[in-house]
Short mmCIF file of C-alpha atoms in Angstrom, two decimals:
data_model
loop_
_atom_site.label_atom_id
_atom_site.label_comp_id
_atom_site.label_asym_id
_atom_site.label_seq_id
_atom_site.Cartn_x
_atom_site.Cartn_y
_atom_site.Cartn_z
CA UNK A 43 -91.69 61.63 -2.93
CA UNK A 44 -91.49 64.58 -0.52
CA UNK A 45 -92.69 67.97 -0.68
CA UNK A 46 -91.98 70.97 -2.99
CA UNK A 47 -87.77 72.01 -3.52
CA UNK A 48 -87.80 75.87 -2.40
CA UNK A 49 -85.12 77.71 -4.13
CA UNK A 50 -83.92 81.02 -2.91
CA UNK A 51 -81.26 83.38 -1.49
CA UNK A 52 -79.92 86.77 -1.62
CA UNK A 53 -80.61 88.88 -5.05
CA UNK A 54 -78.07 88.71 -8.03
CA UNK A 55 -76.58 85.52 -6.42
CA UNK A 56 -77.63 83.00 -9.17
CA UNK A 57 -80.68 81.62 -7.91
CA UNK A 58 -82.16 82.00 -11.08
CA UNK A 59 -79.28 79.71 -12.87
CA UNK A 60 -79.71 77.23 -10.35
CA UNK A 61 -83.68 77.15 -11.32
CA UNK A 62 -82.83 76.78 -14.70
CA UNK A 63 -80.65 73.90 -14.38
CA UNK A 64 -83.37 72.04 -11.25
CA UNK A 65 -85.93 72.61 -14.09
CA UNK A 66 -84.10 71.23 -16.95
CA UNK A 67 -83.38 67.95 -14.38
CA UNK A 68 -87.68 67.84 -14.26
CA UNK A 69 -88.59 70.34 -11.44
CA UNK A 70 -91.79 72.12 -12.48
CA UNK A 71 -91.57 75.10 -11.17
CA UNK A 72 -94.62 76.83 -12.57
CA UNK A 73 -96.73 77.72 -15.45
CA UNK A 74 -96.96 81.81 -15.09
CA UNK A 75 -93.06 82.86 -14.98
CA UNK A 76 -92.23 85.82 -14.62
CA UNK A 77 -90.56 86.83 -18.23
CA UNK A 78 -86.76 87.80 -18.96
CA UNK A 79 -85.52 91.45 -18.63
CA UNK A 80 -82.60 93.16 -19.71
CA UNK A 81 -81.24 93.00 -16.53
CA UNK A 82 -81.85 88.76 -16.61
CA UNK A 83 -82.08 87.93 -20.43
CA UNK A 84 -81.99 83.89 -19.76
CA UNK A 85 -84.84 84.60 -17.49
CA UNK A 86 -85.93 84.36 -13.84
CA UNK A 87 -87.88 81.32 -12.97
CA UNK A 88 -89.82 82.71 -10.89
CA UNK A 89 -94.04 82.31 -10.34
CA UNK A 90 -95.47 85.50 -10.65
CA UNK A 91 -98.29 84.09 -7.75
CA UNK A 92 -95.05 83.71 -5.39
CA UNK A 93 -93.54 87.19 -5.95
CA UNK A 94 -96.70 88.43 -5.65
CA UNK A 95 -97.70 86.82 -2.20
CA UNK A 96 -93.89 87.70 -0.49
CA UNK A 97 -94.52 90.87 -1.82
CA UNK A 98 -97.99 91.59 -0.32
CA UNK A 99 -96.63 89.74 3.03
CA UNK A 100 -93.86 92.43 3.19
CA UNK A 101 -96.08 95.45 2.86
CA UNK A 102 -98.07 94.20 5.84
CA UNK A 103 -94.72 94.09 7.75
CA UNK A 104 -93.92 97.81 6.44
CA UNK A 105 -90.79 96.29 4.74
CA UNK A 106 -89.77 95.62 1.33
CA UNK A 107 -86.88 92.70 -0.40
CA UNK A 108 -84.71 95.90 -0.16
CA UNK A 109 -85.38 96.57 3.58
CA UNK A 110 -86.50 93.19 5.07
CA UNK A 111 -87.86 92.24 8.46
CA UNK A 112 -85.66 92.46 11.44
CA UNK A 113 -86.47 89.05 11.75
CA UNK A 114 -88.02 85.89 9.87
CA UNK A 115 -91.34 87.15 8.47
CA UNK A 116 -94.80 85.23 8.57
CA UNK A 117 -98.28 85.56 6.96
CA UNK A 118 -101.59 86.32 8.32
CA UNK A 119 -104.87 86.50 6.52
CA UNK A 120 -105.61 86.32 3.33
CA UNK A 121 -102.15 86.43 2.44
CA UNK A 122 -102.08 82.61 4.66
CA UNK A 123 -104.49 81.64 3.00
CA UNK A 124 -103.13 82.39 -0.33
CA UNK A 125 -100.08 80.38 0.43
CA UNK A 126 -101.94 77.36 1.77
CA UNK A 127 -103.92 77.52 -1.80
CA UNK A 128 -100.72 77.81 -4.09
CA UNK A 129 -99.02 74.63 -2.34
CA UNK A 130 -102.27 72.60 -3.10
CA UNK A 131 -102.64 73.68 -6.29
CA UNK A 132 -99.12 73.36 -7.07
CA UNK A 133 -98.79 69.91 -5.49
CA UNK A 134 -100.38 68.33 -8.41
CA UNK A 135 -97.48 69.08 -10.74
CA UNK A 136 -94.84 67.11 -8.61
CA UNK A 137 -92.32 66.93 -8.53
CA UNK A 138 -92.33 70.64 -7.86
CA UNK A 139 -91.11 73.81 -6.50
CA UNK A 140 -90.39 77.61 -7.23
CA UNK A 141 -88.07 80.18 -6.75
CA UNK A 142 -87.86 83.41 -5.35
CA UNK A 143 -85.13 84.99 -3.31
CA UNK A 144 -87.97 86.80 -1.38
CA UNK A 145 -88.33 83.03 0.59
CA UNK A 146 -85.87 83.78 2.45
CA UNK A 147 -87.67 86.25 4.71
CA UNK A 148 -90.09 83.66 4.96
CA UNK A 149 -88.43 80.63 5.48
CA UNK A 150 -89.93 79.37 9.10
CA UNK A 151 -93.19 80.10 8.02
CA UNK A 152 -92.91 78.21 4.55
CA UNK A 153 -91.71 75.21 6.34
CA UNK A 154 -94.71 75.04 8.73
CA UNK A 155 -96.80 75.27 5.58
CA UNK A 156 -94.41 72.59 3.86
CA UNK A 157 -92.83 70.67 7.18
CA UNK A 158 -91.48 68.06 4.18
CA UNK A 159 -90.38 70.74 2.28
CA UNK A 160 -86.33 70.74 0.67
CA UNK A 161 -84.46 74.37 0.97
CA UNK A 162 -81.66 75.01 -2.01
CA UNK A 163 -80.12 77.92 -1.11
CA UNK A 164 -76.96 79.32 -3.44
CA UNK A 165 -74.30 82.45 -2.33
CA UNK A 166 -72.17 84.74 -3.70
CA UNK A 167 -69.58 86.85 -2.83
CA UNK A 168 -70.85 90.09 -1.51
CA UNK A 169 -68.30 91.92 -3.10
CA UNK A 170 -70.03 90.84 -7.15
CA UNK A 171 -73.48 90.86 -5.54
CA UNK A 172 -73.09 94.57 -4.49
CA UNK A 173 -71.65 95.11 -8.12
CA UNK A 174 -74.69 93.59 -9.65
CA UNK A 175 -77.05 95.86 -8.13
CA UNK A 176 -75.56 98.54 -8.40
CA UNK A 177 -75.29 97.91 -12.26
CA UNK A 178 -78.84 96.99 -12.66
CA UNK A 179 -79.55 100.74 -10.99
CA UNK A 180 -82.85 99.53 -9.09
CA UNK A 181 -84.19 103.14 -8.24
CA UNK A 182 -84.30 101.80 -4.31
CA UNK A 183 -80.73 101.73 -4.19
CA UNK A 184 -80.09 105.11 -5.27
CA UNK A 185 -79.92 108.33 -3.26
CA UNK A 186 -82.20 110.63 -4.40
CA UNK A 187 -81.18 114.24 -4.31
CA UNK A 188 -81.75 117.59 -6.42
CA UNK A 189 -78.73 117.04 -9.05
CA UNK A 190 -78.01 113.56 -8.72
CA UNK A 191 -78.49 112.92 -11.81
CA UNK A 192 -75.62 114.74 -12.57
CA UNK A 193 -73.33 112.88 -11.03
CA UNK A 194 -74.61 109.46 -12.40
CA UNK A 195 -71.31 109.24 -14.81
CA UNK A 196 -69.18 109.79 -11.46
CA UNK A 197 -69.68 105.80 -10.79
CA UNK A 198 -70.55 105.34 -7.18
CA UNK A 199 -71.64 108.86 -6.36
CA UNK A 200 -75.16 107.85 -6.48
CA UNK A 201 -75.03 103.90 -4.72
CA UNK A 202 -76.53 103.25 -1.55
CA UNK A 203 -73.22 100.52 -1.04
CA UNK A 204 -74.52 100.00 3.01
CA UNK A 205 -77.97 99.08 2.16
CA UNK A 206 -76.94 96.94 -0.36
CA UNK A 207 -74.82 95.44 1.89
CA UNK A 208 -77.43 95.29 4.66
CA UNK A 209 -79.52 93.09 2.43
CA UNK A 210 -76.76 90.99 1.60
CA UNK A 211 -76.20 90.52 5.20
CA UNK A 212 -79.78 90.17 6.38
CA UNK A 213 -80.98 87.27 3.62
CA UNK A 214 -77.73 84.95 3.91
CA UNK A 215 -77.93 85.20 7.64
CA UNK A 216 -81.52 84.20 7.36
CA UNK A 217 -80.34 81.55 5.18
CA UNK A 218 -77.44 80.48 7.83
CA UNK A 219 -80.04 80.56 10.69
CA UNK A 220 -82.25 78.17 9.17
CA UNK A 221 -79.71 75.82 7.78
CA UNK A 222 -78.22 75.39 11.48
CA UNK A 223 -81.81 74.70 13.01
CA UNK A 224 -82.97 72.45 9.88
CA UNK A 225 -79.42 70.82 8.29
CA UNK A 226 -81.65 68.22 6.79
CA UNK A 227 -84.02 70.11 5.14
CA UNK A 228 -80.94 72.42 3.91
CA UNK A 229 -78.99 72.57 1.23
CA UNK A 230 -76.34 75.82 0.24
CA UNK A 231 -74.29 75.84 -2.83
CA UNK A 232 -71.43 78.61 -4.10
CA UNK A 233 -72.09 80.11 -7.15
CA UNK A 234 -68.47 80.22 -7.78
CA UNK A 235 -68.57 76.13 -7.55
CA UNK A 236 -71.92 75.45 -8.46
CA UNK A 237 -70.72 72.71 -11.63
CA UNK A 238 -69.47 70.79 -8.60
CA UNK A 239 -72.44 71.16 -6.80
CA UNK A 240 -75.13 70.26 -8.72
CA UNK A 241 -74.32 66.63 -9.69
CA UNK A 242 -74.23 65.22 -6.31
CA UNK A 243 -77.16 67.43 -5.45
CA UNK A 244 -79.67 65.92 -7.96
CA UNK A 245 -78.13 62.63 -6.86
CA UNK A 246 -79.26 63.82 -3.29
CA UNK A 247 -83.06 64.60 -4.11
CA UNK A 248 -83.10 61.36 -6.58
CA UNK A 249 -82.47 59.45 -3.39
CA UNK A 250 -85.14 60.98 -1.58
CA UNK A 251 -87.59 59.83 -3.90
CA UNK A 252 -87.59 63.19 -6.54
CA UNK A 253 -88.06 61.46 -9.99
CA UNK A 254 -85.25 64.21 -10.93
CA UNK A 255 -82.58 63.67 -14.14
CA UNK A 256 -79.08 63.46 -12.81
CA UNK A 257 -77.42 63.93 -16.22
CA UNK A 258 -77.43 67.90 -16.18
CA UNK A 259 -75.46 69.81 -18.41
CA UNK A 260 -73.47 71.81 -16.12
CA UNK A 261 -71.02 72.95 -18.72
CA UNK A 262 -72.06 76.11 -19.65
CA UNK A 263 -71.91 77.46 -16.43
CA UNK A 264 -68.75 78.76 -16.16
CA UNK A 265 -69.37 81.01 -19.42
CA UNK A 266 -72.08 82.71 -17.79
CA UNK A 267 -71.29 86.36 -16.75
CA UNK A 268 -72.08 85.97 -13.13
CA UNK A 269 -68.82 84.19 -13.23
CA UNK A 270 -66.99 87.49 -13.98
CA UNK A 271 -64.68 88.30 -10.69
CA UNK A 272 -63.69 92.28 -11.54
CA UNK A 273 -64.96 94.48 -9.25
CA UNK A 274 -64.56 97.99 -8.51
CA UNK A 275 -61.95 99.00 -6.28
CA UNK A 276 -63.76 100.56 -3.75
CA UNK A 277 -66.68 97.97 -3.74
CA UNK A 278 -63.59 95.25 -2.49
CA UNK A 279 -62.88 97.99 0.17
CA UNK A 280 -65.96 98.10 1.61
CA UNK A 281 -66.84 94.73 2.00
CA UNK A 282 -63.35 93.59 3.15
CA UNK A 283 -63.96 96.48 6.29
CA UNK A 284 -66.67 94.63 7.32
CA UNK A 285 -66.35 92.05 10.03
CA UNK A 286 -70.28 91.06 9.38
CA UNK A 287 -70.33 90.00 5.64
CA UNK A 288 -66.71 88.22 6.38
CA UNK A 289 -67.70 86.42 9.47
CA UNK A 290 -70.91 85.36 7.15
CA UNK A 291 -69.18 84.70 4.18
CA UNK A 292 -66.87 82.02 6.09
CA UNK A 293 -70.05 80.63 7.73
CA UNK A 294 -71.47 80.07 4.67
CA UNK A 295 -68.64 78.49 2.97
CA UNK A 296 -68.21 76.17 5.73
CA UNK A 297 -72.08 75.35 5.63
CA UNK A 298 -71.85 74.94 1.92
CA UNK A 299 -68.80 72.34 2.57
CA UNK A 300 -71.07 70.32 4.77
CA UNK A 301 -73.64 70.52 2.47
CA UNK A 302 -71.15 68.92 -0.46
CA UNK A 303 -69.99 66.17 2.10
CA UNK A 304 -72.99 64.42 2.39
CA UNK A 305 -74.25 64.76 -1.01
CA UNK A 306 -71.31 63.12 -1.99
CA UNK A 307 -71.76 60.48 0.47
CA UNK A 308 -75.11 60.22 -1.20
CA UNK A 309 -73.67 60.10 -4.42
CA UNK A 310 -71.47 56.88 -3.44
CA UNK A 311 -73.55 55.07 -1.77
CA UNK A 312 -76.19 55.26 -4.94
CA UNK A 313 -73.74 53.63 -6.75
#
């Protein structure tokens, strides 16, 4: 069996559904989660020890998950060291892995750590990932002026739409960067597809030697409410003006494509 199965990519994109459904196929993928919110009832998935390492890691760079690096991010330190410790202590519980969508800044420097590492990245469209955000209201994605709370029934007034954008942009083109320079360490899925997905993906890690359940109930998925397509008028508008998150999007659905091709090959010849 290989290394741990990273799971990650850009906020309010359903990596945290595609945990849920890797650890109900086996995948331990810790033992302090962090707990459900309003904002994520089901839960996250997500090792506290993780967040809290990509979070210390960012502060060194002077960045946060809502403004990250200009480039891939590493560790230095204690924060290196703190890494190296988590994957041997977490290598016992094989198979393995954890999920945060801060990886994604870090994704060279995990796989020196891991070099036999697997990367399951999913993507949304920008246009409901904005939406998410900004109906979650995270206080960093607000402009803050005298009497803006005033305005906070006026919809939009309030939404910092580019840098949400931005950090769509900057974690799937992390996420397209790395899958180009490591396609066989890679592996991006669609939320909008992801019952198609998953199947031939646990068939995938199975035959690489992950002791993983193939007979996932992917049924529910399409019930969930990250399915929901409406979108506010004026969040379409702004992401269909962009060149960058449509250029991006098409990269990743082509990526994603590739991705399903040889899973399914995988699948077949299994059989």
């Amino acid at each position: 069996m290989s290394g741990p199965i990273v799971i990650t990519g850009m906020h309010r994109s359903g990596t945290s559904l595609l945990a849920s459904l890797l650890r109900s196929s086996g995948l331990h993928l810790g033992d302090r989660l962090l707990p459900p919110s309003q904002a994520n009832q089901p839960g996250y998935f997500e090792d506290v020890d993780f967040i809290g390492l990509h979070d210390r890691a960012l502060k060194r760079l002077g960045r946060s998950m809502y403004d990250p690096p200009d480039s891939t991010g590493s560790f230095d330190g204690d924060v290196l060291d703190d890494a190296q410790s988590l994957l041997e202590k977490s290598a016992d519980q094989a198979p393995w892995g954890w999920k945060d969508p801060r990886s994604a800044l870090f994704l060279e420097q995990w796989l020196r750590l891991a070099p036999d590492a697997q990367f399951v990245f999913v993507y949304r469209h920008p246009t409901q990932v904005i939406h998410s955000l900004r109906r979650r209201g995270d206080a960093e994605l607000q402009w803050q002026y005298p009497g803006a709370a005033s305005v906070a029934s006026l919809g939009g007034l309030r939404f910092r739409i580019a840098k949400a954008a931005s950090m769509w942009i900057q974690y799937n083109r992390r996420i397209v960067e790395f899958t180009r320079k490591h396609p066989e360490q890679s592996t991006i899925l669609p939320l909008d597809n992801l019952s198609a997905f998953v199947p031939p993906v646990l068939t995938h890690f199975r035959g690489l030697g992950y002791p993983l359940q193939a007979d996932v109930d992917v049924k529910s998925i399409e019930q969930t409410e990250l399915m929901v397509k409406s979108t506010p008028w004026w969040i379409n508008w702004y992401c269909e003006q962009s060149f960058a998150m449509q250029h991006l999007l098409q990269e990743l659905h082509e990526l994603a494509a590739a991705s399903r091709s040889e899973e399914h090959t995988s699948e077949l010849q299994s059989r």
